[in-house]
PDB file of C-alpha atoms in Angstrom:
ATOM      1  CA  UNK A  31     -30.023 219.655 216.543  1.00 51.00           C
ATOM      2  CA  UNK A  32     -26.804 219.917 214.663  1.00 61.00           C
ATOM      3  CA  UNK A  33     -23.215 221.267 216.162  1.00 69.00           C
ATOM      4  CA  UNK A  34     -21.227 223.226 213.833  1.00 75.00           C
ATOM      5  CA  UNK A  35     -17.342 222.899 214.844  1.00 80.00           C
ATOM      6  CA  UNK A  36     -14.497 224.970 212.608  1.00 83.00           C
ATOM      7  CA  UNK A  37     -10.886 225.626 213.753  1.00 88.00           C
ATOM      8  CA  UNK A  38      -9.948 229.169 214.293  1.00 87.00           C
ATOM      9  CA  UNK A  39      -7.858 229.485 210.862  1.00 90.00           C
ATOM     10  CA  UNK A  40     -11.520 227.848 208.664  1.00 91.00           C
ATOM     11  CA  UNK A  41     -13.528 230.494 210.509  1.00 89.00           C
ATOM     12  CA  UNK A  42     -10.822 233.441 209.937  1.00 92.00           C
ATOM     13  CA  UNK A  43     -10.719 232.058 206.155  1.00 94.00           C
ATOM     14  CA  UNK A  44     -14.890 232.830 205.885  1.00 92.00           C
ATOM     15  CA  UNK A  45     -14.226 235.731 207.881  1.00 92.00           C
ATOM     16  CA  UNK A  46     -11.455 237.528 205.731  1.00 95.00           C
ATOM     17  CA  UNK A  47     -13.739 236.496 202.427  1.00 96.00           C
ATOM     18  CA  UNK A  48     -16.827 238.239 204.131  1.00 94.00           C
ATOM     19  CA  UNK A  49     -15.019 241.441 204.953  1.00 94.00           C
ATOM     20  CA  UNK A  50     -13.833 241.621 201.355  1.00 95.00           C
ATOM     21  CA  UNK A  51     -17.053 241.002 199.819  1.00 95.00           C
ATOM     22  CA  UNK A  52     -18.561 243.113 202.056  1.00 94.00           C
ATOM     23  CA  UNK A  53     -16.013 246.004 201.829  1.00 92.00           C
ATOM     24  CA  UNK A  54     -18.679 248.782 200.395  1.00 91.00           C
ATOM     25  CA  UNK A  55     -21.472 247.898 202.467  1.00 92.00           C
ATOM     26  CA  UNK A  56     -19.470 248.407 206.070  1.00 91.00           C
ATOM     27  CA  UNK A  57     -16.769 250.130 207.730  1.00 89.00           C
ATOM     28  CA  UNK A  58     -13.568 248.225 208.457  1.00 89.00           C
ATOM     29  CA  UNK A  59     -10.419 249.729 209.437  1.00 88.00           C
ATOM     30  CA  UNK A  60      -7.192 248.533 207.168  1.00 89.00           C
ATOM     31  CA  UNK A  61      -4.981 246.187 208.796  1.00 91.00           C
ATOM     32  CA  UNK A  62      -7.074 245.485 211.718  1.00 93.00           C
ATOM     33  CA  UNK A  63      -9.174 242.201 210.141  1.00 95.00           C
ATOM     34  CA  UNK A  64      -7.626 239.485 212.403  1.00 94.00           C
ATOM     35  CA  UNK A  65      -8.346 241.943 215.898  1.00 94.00           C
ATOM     36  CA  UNK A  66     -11.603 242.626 214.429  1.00 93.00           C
ATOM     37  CA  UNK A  67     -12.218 238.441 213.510  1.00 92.00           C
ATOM     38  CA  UNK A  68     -10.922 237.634 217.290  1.00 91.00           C
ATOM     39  CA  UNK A  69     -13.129 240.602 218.631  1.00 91.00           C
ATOM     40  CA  UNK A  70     -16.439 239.378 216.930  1.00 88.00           C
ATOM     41  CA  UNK A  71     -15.434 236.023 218.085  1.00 87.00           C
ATOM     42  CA  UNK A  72     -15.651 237.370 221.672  1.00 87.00           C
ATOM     43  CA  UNK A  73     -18.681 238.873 221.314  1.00 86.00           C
ATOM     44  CA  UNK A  74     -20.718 236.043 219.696  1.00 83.00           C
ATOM     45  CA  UNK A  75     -19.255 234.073 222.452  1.00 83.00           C
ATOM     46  CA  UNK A  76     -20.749 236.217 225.203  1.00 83.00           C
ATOM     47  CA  UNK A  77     -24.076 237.022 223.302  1.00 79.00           C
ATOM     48  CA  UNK A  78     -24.921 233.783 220.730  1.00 75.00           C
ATOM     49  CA  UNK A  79     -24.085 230.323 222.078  1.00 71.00           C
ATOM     50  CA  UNK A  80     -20.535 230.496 220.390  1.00 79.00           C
ATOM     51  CA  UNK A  81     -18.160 228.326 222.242  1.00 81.00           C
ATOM     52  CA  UNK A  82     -14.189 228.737 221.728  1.00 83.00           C
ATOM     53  CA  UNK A  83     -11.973 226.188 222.920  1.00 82.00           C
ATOM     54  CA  UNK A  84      -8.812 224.600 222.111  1.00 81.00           C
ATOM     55  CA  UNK A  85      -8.585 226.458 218.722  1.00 83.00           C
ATOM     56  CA  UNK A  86     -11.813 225.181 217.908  1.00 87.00           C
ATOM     57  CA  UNK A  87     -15.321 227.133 217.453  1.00 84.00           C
ATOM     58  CA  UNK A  88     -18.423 225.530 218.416  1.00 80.00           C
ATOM     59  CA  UNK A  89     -21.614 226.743 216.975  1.00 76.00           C
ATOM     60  CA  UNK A  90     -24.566 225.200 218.814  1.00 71.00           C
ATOM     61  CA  UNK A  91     -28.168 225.354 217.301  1.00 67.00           C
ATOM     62  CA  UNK A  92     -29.697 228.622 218.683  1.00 63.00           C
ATOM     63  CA  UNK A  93     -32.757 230.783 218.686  1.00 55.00           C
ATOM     64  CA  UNK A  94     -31.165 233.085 220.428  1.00 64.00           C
ATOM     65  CA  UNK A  95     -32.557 236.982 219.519  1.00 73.00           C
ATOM     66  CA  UNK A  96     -28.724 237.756 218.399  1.00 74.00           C
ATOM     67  CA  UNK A  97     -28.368 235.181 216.073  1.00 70.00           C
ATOM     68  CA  UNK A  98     -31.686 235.400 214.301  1.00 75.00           C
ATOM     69  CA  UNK A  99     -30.774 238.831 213.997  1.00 82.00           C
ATOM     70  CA  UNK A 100     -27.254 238.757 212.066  1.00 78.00           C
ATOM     71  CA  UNK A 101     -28.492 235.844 210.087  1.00 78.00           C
ATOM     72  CA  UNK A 102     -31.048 237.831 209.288  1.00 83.00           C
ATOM     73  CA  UNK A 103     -29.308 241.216 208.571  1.00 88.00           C
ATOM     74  CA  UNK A 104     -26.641 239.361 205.967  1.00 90.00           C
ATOM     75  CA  UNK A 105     -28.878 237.017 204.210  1.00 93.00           C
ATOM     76  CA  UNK A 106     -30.061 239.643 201.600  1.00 94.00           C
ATOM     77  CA  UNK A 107     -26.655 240.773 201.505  1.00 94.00           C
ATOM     78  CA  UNK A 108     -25.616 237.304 200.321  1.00 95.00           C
ATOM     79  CA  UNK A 109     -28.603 237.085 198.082  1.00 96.00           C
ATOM     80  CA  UNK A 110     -28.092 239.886 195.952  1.00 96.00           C
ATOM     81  CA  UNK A 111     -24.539 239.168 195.208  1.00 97.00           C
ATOM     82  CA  UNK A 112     -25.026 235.964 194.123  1.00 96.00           C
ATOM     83  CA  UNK A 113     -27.896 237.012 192.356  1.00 96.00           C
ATOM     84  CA  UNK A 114     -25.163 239.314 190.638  1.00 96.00           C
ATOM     85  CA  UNK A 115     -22.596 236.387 190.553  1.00 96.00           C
ATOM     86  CA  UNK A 116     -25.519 234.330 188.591  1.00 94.00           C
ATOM     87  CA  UNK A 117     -26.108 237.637 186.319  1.00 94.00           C
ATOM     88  CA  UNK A 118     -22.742 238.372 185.318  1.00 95.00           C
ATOM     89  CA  UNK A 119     -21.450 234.139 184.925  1.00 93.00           C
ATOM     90  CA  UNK A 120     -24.307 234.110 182.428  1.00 91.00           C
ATOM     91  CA  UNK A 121     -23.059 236.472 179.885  1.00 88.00           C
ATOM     92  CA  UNK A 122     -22.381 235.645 176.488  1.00 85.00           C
ATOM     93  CA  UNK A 123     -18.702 235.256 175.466  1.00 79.00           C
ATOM     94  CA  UNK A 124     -17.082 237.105 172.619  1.00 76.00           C
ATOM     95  CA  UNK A 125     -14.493 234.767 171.693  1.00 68.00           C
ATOM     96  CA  UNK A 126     -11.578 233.016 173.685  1.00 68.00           C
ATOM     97  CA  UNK A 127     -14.179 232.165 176.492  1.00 65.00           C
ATOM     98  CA  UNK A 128     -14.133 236.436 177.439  1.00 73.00           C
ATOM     99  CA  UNK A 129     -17.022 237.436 178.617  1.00 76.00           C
ATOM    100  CA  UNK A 130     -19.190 240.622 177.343  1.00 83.00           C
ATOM    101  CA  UNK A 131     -18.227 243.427 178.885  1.00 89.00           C
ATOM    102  CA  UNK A 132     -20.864 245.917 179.754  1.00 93.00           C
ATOM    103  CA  UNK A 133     -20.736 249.535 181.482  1.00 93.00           C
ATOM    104  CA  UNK A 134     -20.735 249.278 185.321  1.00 91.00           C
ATOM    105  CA  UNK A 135     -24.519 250.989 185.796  1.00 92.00           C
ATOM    106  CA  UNK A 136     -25.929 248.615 182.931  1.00 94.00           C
ATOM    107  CA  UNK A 137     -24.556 245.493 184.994  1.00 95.00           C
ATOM    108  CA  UNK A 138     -26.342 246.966 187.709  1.00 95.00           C
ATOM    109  CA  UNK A 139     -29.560 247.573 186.015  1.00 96.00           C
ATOM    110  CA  UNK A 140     -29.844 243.686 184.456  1.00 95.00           C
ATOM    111  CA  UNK A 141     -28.941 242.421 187.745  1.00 95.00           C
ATOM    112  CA  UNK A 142     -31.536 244.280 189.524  1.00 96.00           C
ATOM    113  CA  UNK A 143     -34.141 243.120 186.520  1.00 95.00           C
ATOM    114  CA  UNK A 144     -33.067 239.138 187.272  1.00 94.00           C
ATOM    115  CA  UNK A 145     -33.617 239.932 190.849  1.00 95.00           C
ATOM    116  CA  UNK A 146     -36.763 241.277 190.359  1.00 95.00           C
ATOM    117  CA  UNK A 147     -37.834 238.388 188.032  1.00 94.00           C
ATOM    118  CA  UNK A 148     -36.300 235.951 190.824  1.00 94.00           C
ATOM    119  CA  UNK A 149     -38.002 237.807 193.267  1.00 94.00           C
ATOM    120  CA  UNK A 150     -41.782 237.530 191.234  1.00 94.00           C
ATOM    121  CA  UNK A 151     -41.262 233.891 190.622  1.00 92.00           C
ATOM    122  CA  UNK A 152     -40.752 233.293 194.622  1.00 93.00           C
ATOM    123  CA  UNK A 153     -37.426 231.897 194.143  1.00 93.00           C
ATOM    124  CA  UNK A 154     -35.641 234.574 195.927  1.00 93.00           C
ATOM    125  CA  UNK A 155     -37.786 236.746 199.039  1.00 91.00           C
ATOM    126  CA  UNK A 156     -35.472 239.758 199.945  1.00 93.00           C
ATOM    127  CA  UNK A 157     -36.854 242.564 197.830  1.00 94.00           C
ATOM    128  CA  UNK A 158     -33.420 244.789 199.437  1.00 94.00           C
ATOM    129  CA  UNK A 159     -31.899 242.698 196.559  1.00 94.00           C
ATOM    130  CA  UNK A 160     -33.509 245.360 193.742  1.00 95.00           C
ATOM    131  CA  UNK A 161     -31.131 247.758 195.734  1.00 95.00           C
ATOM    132  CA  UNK A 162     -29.445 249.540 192.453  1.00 96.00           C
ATOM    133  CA  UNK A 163     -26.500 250.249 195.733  1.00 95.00           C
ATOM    134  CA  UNK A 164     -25.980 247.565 196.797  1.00 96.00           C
ATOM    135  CA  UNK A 165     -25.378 245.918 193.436  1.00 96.00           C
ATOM    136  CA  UNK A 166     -23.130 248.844 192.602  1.00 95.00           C
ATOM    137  CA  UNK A 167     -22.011 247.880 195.800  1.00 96.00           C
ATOM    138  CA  UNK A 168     -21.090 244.490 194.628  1.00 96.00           C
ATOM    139  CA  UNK A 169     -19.743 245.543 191.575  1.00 96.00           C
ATOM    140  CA  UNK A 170     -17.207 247.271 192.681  1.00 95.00           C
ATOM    141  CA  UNK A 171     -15.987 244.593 195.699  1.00 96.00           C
ATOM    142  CA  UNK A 172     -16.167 242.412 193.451  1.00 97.00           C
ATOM    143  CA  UNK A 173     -13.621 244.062 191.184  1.00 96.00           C
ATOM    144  CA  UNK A 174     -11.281 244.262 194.075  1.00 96.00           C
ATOM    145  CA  UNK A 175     -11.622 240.398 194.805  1.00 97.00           C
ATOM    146  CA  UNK A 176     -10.174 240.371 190.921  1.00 96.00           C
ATOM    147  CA  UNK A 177     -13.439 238.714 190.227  1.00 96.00           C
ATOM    148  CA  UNK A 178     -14.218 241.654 187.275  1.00 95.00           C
ATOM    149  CA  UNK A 179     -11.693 243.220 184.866  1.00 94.00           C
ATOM    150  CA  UNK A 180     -12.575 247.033 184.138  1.00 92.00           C
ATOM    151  CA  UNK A 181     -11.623 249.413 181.238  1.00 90.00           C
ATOM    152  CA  UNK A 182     -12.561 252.680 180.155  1.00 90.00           C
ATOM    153  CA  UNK A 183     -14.128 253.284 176.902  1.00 87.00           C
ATOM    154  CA  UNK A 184     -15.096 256.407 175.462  1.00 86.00           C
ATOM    155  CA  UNK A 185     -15.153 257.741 179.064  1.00 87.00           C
ATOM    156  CA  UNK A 186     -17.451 254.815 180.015  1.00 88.00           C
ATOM    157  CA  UNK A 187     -16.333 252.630 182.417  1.00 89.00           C
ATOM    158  CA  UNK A 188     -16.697 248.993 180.883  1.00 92.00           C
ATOM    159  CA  UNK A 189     -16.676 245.603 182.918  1.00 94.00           C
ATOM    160  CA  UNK A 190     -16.037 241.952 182.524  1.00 92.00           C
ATOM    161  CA  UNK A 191     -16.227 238.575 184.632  1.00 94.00           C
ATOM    162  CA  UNK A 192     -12.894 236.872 185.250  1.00 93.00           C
ATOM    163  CA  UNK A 193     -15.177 233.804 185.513  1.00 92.00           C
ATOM    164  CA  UNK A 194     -12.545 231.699 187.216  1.00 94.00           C
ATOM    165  CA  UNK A 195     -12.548 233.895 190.225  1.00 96.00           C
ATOM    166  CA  UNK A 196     -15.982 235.150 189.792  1.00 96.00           C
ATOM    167  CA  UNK A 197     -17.034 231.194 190.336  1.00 95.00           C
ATOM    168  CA  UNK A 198     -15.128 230.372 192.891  1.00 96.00           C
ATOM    169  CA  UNK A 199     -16.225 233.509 195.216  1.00 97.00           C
ATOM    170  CA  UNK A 200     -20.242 232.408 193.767  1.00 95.00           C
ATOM    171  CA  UNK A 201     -19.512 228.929 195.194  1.00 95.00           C
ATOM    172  CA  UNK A 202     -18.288 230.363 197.945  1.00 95.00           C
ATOM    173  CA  UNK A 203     -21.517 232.369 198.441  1.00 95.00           C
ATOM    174  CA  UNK A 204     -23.582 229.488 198.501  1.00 93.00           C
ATOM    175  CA  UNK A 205     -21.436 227.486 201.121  1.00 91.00           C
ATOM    176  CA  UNK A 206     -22.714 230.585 203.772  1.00 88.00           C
ATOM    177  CA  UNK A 207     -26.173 230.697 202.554  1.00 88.00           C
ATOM    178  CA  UNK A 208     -28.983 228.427 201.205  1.00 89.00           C
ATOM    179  CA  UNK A 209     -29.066 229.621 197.450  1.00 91.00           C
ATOM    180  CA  UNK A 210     -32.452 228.611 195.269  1.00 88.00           C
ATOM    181  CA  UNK A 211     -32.050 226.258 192.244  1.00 86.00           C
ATOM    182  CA  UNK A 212     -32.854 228.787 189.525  1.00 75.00           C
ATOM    183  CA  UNK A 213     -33.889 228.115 185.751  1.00 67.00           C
ATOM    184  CA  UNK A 214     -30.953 229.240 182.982  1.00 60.00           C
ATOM    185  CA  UNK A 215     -34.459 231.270 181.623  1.00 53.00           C
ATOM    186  CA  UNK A 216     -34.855 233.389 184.863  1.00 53.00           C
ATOM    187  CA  UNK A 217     -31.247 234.086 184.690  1.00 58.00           C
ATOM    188  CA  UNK A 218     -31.468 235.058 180.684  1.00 59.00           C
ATOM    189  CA  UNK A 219     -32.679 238.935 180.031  1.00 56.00           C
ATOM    190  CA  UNK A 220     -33.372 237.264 176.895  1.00 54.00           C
ATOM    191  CA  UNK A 221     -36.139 235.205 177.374  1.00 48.00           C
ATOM    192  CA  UNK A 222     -38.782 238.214 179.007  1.00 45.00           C
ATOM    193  CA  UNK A 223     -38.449 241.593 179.944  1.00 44.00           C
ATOM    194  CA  UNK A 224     -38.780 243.057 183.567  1.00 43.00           C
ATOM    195  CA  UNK A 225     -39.030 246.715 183.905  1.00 42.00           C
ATOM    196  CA  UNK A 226     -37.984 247.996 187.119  1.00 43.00           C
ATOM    197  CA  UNK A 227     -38.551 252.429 187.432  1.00 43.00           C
ATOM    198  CA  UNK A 228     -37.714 252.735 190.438  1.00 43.00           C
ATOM    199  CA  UNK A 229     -34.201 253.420 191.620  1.00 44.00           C
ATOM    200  CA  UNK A 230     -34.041 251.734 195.132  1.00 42.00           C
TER     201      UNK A 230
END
């Protein structure tokens, strides 16, 4: 079974992007991120098989109840933002490679129908990912990561991909978690229509 080794500053770097994508789903106090990186570091170490040593972190194989569980617990978190990554890098430009921008709850709303499409086509399996939340959720992080540009329209709040940021942080994505190889056609609202009623 494979070893996973990073040095303290790779982990901190994955750790640091995760709290920032993550800023509207949990609680995490300003200015504390590197006590709260070596903190979880302590605890995986005491709980998960987590080895630290000489500014190194080992990461053996495990099975272990703790580690099934967090995997677990941020895997649809993952999901459905790059499920909204996909969404919002495959909108049409306007001219000058901008992207279309769209009001914030209508972003939501096509995300949630590609998830759901994603989701009836087996590509995808977390159904959390219809969660109209936590896209919102991931709307608005992303928008602090600089990876949307807002405006206000007519009282509407409008947004639109900075797709050089918005890219990297999807790439990103898919370096934590195993991301499906999805058809352009299940990523185009064009090409059928899912209707999702329910707000989740």
């Amino acid at each position: 079974m494979q070893e996973w080794q990073f040095s303290f500053d790779d982990l901190y770097e994955k750790y640091v992007f995760l709290e920032k994508l993550f800023s509207r789903e949990f609680i995490f106090l300003p200015g504390n991120t590197k006590q709260d990186f070596e903190q979880a570091l302590l605890v995986l170490a005491h709980t998960c098989g987590v080895v630290l040593q000489d500014e190194v972190v080992l990461i053996k194989p495990s099975t272990n109840k703790y580690t099934v569980f967090f995997s677990h617990m941020f895997e649809p978190f993952l999901m459905g933002y790059w499920v909204l990554c996909q969404h919002l890098l495959s909108m049409p430009q306007v001219g000058h490679g901008k992207l279309l921008a769209k009001p914030i709850q209508m972003l939501a709303k096509e995300a949630q129908m590609i998830a759901a499409r994603l989701l009836r086509e087996q590509l995808i399996k977390h159904p959390e990912i219809l969660s109209l939340n936590l896209l919102n959720n991931g709307l608005i992080a992303l928008y602090n990561m600089d990876a949307l540009h807002k405006e206000k329209r007519g009282g509407n709040v409008y947004m639109s991909p900075n797709t050089v940021v918005l890219t990297k942080i999807t790439e990103n994505i898919a370096q934590q978690i195993e991301v499906p190889t999805v058809p352009v056609a299940s990523i185009n609202l064009d090409t059928k229509t899912v209707v999702v009623n329910a707000k989740l």
